[in-house]
mmCIF file of C-alpha atoms in Angstrom:
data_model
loop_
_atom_site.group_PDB
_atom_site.id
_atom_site.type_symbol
_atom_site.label_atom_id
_atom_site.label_comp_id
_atom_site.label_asym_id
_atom_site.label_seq_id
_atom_site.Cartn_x
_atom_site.Cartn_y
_atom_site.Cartn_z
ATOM 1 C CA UNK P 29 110.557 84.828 104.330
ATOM 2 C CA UNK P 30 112.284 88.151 102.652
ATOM 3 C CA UNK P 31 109.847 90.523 104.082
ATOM 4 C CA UNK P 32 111.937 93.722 102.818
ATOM 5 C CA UNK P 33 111.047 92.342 99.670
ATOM 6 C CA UNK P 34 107.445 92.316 100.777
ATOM 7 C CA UNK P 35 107.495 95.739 102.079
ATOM 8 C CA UNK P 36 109.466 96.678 98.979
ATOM 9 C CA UNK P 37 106.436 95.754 96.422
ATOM 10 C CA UNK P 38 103.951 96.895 98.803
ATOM 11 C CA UNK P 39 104.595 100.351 99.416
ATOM 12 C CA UNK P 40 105.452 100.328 95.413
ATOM 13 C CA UNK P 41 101.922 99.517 95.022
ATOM 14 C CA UNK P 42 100.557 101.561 97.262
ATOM 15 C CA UNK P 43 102.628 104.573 96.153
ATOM 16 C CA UNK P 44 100.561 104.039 92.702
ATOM 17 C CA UNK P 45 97.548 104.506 94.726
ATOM 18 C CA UNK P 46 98.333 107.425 97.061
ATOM 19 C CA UNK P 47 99.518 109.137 93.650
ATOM 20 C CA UNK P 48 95.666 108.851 92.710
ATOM 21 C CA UNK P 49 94.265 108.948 96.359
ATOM 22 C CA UNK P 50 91.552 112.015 95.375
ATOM 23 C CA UNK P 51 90.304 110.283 92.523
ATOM 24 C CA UNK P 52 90.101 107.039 94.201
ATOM 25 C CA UNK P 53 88.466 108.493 97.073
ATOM 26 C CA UNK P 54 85.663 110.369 94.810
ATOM 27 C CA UNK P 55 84.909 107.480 92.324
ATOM 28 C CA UNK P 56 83.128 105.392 95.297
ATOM 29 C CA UNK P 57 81.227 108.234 97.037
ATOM 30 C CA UNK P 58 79.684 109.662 93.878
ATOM 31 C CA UNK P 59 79.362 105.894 92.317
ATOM 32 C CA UNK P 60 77.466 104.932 95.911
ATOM 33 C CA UNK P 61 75.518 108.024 96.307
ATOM 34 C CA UNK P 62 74.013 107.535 92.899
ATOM 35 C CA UNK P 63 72.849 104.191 93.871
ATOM 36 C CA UNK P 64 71.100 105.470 96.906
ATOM 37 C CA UNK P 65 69.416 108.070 94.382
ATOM 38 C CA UNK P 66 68.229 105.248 92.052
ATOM 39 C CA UNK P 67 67.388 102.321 94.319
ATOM 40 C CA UNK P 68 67.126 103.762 97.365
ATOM 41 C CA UNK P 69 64.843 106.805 96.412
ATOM 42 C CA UNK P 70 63.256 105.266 93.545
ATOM 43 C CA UNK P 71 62.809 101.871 94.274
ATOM 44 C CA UNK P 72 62.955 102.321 97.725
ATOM 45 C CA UNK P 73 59.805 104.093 97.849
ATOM 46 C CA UNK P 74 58.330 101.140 96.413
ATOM 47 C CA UNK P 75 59.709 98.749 98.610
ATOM 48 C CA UNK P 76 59.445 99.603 102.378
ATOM 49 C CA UNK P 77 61.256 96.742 103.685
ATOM 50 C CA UNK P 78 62.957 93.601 103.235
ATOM 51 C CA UNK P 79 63.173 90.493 105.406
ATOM 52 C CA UNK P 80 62.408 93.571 108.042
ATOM 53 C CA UNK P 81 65.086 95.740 107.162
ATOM 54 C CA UNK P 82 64.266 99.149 105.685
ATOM 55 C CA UNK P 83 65.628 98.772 101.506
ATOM 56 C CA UNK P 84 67.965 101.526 102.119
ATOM 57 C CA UNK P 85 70.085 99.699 104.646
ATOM 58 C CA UNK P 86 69.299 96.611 103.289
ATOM 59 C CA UNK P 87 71.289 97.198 99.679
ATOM 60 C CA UNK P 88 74.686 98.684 101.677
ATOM 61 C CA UNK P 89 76.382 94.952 102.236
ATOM 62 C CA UNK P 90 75.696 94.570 98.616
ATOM 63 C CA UNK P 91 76.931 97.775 97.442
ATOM 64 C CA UNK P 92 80.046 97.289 99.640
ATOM 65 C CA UNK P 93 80.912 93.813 97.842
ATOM 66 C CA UNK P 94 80.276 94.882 94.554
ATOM 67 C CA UNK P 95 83.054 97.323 95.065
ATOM 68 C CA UNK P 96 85.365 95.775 96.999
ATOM 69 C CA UNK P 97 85.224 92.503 94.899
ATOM 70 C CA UNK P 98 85.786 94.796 91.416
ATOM 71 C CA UNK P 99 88.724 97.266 93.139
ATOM 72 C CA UNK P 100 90.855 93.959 93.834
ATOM 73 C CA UNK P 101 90.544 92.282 90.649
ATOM 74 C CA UNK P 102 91.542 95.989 88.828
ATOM 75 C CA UNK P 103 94.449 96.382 91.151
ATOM 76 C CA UNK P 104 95.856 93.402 91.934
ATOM 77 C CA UNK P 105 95.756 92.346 87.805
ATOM 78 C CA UNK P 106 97.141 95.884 86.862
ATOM 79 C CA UNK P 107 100.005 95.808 89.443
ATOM 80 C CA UNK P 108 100.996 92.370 87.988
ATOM 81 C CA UNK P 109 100.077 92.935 84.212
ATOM 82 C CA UNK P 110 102.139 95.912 83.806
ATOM 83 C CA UNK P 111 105.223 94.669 84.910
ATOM 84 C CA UNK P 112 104.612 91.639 82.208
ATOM 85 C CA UNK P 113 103.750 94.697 79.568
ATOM 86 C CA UNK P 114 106.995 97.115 80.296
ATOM 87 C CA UNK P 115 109.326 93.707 80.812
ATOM 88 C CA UNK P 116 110.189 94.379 84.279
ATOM 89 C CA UNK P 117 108.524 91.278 85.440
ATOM 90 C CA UNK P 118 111.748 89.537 84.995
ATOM 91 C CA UNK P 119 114.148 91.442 87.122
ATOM 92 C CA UNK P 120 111.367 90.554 89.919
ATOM 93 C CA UNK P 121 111.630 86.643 88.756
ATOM 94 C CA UNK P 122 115.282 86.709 88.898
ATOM 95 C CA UNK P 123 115.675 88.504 92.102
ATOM 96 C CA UNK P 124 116.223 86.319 95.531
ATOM 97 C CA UNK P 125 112.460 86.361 96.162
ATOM 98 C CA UNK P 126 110.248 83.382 96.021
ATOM 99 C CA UNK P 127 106.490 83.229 94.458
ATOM 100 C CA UNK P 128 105.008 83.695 98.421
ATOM 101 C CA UNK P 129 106.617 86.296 98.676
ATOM 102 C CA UNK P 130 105.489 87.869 95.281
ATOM 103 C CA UNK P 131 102.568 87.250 95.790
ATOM 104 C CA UNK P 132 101.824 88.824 99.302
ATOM 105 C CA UNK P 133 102.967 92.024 97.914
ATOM 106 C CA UNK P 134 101.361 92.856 95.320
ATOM 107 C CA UNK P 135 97.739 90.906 96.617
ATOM 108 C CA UNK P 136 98.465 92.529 100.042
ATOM 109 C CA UNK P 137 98.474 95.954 98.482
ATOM 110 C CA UNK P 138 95.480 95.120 96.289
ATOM 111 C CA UNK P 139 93.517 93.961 99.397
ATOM 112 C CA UNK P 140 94.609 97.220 101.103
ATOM 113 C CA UNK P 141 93.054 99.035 98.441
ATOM 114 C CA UNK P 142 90.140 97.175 98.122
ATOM 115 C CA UNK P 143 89.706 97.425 101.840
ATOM 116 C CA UNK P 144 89.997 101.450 101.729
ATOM 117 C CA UNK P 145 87.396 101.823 99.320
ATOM 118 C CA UNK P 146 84.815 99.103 101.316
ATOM 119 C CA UNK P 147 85.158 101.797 103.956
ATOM 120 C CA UNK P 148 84.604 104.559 102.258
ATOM 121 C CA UNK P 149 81.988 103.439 100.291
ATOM 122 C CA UNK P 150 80.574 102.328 104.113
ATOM 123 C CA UNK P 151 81.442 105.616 106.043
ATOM 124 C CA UNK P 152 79.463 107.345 103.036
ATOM 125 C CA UNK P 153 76.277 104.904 103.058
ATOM 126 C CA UNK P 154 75.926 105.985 106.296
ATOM 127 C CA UNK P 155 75.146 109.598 105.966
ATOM 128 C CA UNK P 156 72.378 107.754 103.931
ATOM 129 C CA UNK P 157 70.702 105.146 106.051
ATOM 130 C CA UNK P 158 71.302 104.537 109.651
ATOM 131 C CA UNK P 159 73.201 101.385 110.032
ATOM 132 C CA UNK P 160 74.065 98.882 112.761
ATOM 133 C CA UNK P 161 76.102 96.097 112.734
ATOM 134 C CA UNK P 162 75.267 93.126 114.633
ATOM 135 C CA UNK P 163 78.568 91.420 114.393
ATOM 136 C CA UNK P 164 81.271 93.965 113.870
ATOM 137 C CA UNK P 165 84.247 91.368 113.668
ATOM 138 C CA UNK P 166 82.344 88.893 111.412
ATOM 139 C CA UNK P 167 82.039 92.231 109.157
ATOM 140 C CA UNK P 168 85.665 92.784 109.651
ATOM 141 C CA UNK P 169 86.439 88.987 108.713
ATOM 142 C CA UNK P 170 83.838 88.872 105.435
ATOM 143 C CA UNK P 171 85.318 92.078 103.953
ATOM 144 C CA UNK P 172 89.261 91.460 104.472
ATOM 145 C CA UNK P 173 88.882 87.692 103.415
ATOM 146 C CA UNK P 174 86.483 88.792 99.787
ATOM 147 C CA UNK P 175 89.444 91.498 99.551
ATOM 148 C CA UNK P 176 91.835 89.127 99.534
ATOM 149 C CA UNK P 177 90.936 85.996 97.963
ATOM 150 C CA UNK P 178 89.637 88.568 94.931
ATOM 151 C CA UNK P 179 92.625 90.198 94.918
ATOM 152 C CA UNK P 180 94.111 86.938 94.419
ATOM 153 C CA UNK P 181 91.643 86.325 91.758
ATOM 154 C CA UNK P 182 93.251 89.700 89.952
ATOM 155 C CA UNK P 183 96.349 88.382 90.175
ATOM 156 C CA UNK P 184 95.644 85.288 88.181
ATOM 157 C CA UNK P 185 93.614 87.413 85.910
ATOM 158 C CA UNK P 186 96.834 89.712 85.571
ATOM 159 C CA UNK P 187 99.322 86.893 84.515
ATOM 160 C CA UNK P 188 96.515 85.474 81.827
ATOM 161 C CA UNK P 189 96.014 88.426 80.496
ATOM 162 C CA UNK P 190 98.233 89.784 76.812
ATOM 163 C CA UNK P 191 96.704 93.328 76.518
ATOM 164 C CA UNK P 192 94.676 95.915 78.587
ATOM 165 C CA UNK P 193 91.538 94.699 77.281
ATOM 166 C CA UNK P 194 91.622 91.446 78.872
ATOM 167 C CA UNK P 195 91.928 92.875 82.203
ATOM 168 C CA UNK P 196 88.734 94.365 82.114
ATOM 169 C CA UNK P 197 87.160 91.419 80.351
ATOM 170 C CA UNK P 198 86.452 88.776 83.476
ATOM 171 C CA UNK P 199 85.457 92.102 85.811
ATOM 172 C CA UNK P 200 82.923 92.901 83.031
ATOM 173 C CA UNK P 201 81.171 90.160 82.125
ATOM 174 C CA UNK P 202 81.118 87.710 84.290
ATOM 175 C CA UNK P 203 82.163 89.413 87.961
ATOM 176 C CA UNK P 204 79.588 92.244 87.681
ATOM 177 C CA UNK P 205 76.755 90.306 86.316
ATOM 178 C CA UNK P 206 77.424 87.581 88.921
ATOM 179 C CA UNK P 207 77.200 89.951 91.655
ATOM 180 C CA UNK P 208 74.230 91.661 90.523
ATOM 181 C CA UNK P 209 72.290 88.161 89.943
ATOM 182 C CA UNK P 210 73.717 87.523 93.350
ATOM 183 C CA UNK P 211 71.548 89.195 95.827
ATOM 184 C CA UNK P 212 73.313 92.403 96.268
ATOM 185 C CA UNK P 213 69.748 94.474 96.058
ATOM 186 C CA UNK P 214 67.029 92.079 96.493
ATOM 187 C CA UNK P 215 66.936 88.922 98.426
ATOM 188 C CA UNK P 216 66.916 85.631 96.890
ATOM 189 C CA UNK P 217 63.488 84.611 98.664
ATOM 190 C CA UNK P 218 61.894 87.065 96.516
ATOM 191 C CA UNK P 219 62.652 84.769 93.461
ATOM 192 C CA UNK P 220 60.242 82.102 92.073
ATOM 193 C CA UNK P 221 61.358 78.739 94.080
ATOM 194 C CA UNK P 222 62.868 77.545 91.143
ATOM 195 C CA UNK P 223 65.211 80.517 90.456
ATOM 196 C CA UNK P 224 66.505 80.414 93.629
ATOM 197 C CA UNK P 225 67.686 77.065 93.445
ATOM 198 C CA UNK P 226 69.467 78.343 90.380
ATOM 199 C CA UNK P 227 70.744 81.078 92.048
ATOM 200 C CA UNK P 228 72.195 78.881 95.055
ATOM 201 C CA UNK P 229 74.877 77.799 91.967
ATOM 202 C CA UNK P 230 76.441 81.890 92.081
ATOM 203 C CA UNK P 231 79.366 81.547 94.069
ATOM 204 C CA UNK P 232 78.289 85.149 95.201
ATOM 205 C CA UNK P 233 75.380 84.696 96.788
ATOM 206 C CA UNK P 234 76.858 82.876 99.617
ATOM 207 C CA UNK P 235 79.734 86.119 100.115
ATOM 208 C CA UNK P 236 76.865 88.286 99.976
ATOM 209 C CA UNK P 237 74.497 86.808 102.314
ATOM 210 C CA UNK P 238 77.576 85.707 104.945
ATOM 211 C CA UNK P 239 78.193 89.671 104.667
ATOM 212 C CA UNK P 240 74.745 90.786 105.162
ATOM 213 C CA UNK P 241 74.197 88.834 108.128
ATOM 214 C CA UNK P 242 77.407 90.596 109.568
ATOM 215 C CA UNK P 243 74.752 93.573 109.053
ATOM 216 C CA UNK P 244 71.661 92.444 109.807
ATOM 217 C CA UNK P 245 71.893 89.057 111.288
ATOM 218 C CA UNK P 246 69.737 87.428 108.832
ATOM 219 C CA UNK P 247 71.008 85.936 105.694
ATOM 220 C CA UNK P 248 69.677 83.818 102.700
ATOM 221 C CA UNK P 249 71.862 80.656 103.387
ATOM 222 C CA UNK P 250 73.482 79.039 106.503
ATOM 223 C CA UNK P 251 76.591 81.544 107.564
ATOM 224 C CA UNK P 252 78.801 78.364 107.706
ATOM 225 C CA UNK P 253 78.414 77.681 104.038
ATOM 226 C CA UNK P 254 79.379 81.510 103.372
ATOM 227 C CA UNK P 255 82.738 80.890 105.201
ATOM 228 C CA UNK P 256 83.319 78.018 103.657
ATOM 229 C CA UNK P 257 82.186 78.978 100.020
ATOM 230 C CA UNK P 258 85.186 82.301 100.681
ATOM 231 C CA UNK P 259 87.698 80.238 102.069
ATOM 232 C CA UNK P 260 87.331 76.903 99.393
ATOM 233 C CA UNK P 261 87.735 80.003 96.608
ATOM 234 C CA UNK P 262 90.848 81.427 98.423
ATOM 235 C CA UNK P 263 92.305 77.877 98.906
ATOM 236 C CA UNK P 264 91.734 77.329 95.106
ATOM 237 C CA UNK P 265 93.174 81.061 93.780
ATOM 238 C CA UNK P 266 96.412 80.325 95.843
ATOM 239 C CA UNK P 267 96.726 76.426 94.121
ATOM 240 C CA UNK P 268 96.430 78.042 90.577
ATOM 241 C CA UNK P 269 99.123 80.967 91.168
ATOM 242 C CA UNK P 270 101.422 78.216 93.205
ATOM 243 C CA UNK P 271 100.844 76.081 89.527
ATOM 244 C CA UNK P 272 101.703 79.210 87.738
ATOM 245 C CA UNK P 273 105.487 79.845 89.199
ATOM 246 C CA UNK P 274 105.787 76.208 89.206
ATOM 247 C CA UNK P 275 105.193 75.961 85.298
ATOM 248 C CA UNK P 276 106.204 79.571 84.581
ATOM 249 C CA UNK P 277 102.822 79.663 82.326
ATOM 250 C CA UNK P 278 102.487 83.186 81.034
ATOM 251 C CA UNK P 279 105.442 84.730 82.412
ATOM 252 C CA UNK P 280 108.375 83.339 81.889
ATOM 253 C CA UNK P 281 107.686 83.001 78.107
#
């Protein structure tokens, strides 16, 4: 393992983000302090509690995954899509490093990222809400594995896509709307029966509830099922970017 190459695209990465550090720092306080004004004030006041948890605290797992999960896809697809757009994706390709070690750069600095802004966005809810964590380290272990195995989602999403607007396009409509339907800000046991059947198919559901129960200690499916749901979609995200150095598809053409 060439870990000075490692090093060498991770502080690159993270140079991009220390360069921006205010505005990446403000974007998640003012974007989670407006949802506290909107659901937490305003439907908050309609809804006292949930599954015994006042709404306030209740929505903070799910506002922490809905940013975390969008901030890797953006930066781990940008950090790889813009070498592909200025060309300099080939001197990396040609240089004495292997596809591991590629990839733990630039998904390793996405996760970081990613991982920042989850604590922010944390730190801030509670000035909000008070919060207390029943499992600390399960908190820990949900946020840094949905950090990286989305980061290693943006990666893919990187390599596939041939201009700017493509990198937005996955985050937008289907990642967003998947986490919303997902039980970020409700529970799923509010749902007609038959909708939450339907919702058991969202692959987010299960991230969000594992999370929440890191929180709360109660969650809408089995914890077990959350870890595995997290770590089958990591196992799968590192087979399709091993197929993609082994074929070359998208960036060697």
């Amino acid at each position: 393992m060439n870990w000075t190459a490692v090093a060498s695209i991770y502080r690159f990465e993270m140079a991009r983000f220390f360069r921006t550090l205010m505005q990446s720092f403000l974007s998640p306080v003012l974007s989670t302090s407006l949802y506290f004004v909107v659901f937490g004030a305003a439907i908050g006041s309609r809804i006292d509690q949930v599954e015994g948890v006042p709404y306030g605290a209740f929505i903070v797992p799910g506002l922490i995954m809905l940013s975390v999960m969008t901030q890797a896809i953006s930066n781990a697809s940008f950090g790889i899509y813009f070498p592909k757009f200025i060309g300099t994706i080939y001197e990396l390709l040609s240089a004495p490093v292997n596809f591991l070690e590629i990839v733990i750069g630039y998904v390793g600095a996405a996760a970081t990222k990613a991982l920042f802004i989850g604590v922010v966005i944390l730190v801030t809810a509670s000035l909000f809400v008070d919060l207390t964590i029943a499992h600390p380290i399960a908190m820990v272990l949900f946020m840094v594995l949905t950090c990286v195995s989305f980061a290693l989602l943006g990666f893919i999403i990187g390599v596939w896509a041939k201009n700017f607007e493509q990198l937005q396009l996955v985050p937008l409509l289907i990642v967003t709307p998947l986490v919303f339907l997902g039980g970020s800000f409700y529970s799923i046991s509010m749902l007609p029966p038959i909708w939450q059947k339907i919702t058991l198919f969202n692959p987010v559901v299960y991230l969000i509830s594992g999370f929440r129960w890191s929180f709360f200690g109660a969650s809408d499916v089995p914890v077990g099922l959350s870890l595995l749901a997290i770590g089958g979609f990591t196992a799968l995200c590192i087979a399709v970017i091993w197929w993609i150095f082994k074929t070359g598809w998208r960036i060697r053409s």
